[in-house]
């Protein structure tokens, strides 16, 4: 089962989704909208204290389908992180 996590607030138009292709077939979409700066500081302090390390693989948003395909195929462990194509 592939997981797709999105965290943050998008202030401009969001790209359209093909719901059947991108979200169905046992995929999950989670959104976090209520984190504060203090929440982030507390989380990072706890992560540092307990030695939490994340394994991430960055994909531009235009390659979101590739990220899901790679996750499903088990090409890597960890999380796929989607970044804005214009974040250069």
mmCIF file of C-alpha atoms in Angstrom:
data_model
loop_
_atom_site.group_PDB
_atom_site.id
_atom_site.type_symbol
_atom_site.label_atom_id
_atom_site.label_comp_id
_atom_site.label_asym_id
_atom_site.label_seq_id
_atom_site.Cartn_x
_atom_site.Cartn_y
_atom_site.Cartn_z
ATOM 1 C CA UNK A 1 0.000 0.000 0.000
ATOM 2 C CA UNK A 2 1.448 3.376 -0.972
ATOM 3 C CA UNK A 3 1.058 6.417 1.271
ATOM 4 C CA UNK A 4 1.056 9.985 0.075
ATOM 5 C CA UNK A 5 1.435 12.679 2.751
ATOM 6 C CA UNK A 6 1.010 16.371 2.139
ATOM 7 C CA UNK A 7 1.943 18.860 4.848
ATOM 8 C CA UNK A 8 1.695 22.599 4.586
ATOM 9 C CA UNK A 9 -0.564 25.289 3.269
ATOM 10 C CA UNK A 10 -0.744 25.961 -0.460
ATOM 11 C CA UNK A 11 -1.558 29.639 -1.051
ATOM 12 C CA UNK A 12 -1.926 29.550 -4.827
ATOM 13 C CA UNK A 13 -4.154 27.465 -7.081
ATOM 14 C CA UNK A 14 -3.591 23.773 -6.521
ATOM 15 C CA UNK A 15 -3.080 21.576 -9.552
ATOM 16 C CA UNK A 16 -6.056 19.405 -10.536
ATOM 17 C CA UNK A 17 -6.032 15.753 -9.512
ATOM 18 C CA UNK A 18 -7.254 12.763 -11.443
ATOM 19 C CA UNK A 19 -8.909 11.224 -8.380
ATOM 20 C CA UNK A 20 -9.295 7.743 -9.823
ATOM 21 C CA UNK A 21 -5.669 7.575 -10.989
ATOM 22 C CA UNK A 22 -4.009 9.426 -8.094
ATOM 23 C CA UNK A 23 -6.100 8.617 -5.018
ATOM 24 C CA UNK A 24 -7.961 5.340 -5.403
ATOM 25 C CA UNK A 25 -6.653 1.774 -5.418
ATOM 26 C CA UNK A 26 -5.572 1.682 -1.757
ATOM 27 C CA UNK A 27 -3.686 4.968 -1.746
ATOM 28 C CA UNK A 28 -4.004 7.385 1.176
ATOM 29 C CA UNK A 29 -4.017 11.166 1.097
ATOM 30 C CA UNK A 30 -3.440 12.942 4.386
ATOM 31 C CA UNK A 31 -3.354 16.641 4.988
ATOM 32 C CA UNK A 32 -2.084 18.463 8.041
ATOM 33 C CA UNK A 33 -3.408 21.985 8.399
ATOM 34 C CA UNK A 34 -3.216 22.829 12.088
ATOM 35 C CA UNK A 35 0.487 22.757 12.925
ATOM 36 C CA UNK A 36 1.933 25.871 14.475
ATOM 37 C CA UNK A 37 5.517 27.084 14.657
ATOM 38 C CA UNK A 38 5.571 25.979 18.295
ATOM 39 C CA UNK A 39 4.353 22.490 17.258
ATOM 40 C CA UNK A 40 7.229 22.277 14.772
ATOM 41 C CA UNK A 41 9.784 23.375 17.369
ATOM 42 C CA UNK A 42 8.465 20.828 19.878
ATOM 43 C CA UNK A 43 8.529 18.048 17.275
ATOM 44 C CA UNK A 44 12.080 18.866 16.145
ATOM 45 C CA UNK A 45 13.282 18.996 19.770
ATOM 46 C CA UNK A 46 11.775 15.548 20.421
ATOM 47 C CA UNK A 47 13.209 14.160 17.175
ATOM 48 C CA UNK A 48 16.687 15.413 18.108
ATOM 49 C CA UNK A 49 16.383 14.036 21.645
ATOM 50 C CA UNK A 50 15.400 10.554 20.426
ATOM 51 C CA UNK A 51 17.636 10.456 17.353
ATOM 52 C CA UNK A 52 14.792 10.286 14.836
ATOM 53 C CA UNK A 53 16.058 10.191 11.267
ATOM 54 C CA UNK A 54 13.834 10.361 8.213
ATOM 55 C CA UNK A 55 14.626 8.775 4.880
ATOM 56 C CA UNK A 56 13.216 10.922 2.105
ATOM 57 C CA UNK A 57 13.296 10.921 -1.664
ATOM 58 C CA UNK A 58 12.462 14.222 -3.361
ATOM 59 C CA UNK A 59 10.298 14.382 -6.483
ATOM 60 C CA UNK A 60 9.030 17.480 -8.278
ATOM 61 C CA UNK A 61 5.233 17.745 -8.119
ATOM 62 C CA UNK A 62 5.050 17.094 -11.864
ATOM 63 C CA UNK A 63 6.455 13.584 -11.134
ATOM 64 C CA UNK A 64 3.993 12.677 -8.348
ATOM 65 C CA UNK A 65 2.809 9.651 -10.319
ATOM 66 C CA UNK A 66 6.430 8.432 -10.574
ATOM 67 C CA UNK A 67 6.813 8.779 -6.802
ATOM 68 C CA UNK A 68 3.729 6.631 -6.224
ATOM 69 C CA UNK A 69 4.897 4.069 -8.784
ATOM 70 C CA UNK A 70 8.358 3.863 -7.173
ATOM 71 C CA UNK A 71 6.859 3.496 -3.691
ATOM 72 C CA UNK A 72 4.458 0.789 -4.840
ATOM 73 C CA UNK A 73 7.293 -1.072 -6.590
ATOM 74 C CA UNK A 74 9.425 -0.917 -3.420
ATOM 75 C CA UNK A 75 12.237 0.934 -5.169
ATOM 76 C CA UNK A 76 13.124 2.648 -1.886
ATOM 77 C CA UNK A 77 12.211 2.779 1.790
ATOM 78 C CA UNK A 78 11.047 5.946 3.463
ATOM 79 C CA UNK A 79 8.907 8.777 2.215
ATOM 80 C CA UNK A 80 8.532 10.456 -1.132
ATOM 81 C CA UNK A 81 8.524 14.218 -0.717
ATOM 82 C CA UNK A 82 6.881 16.311 -3.412
ATOM 83 C CA UNK A 83 8.290 19.782 -4.018
ATOM 84 C CA UNK A 84 6.985 22.579 -6.168
ATOM 85 C CA UNK A 85 8.499 22.380 -9.656
ATOM 86 C CA UNK A 86 9.400 26.057 -9.291
ATOM 87 C CA UNK A 87 11.232 25.689 -5.967
ATOM 88 C CA UNK A 88 14.548 25.600 -7.911
#
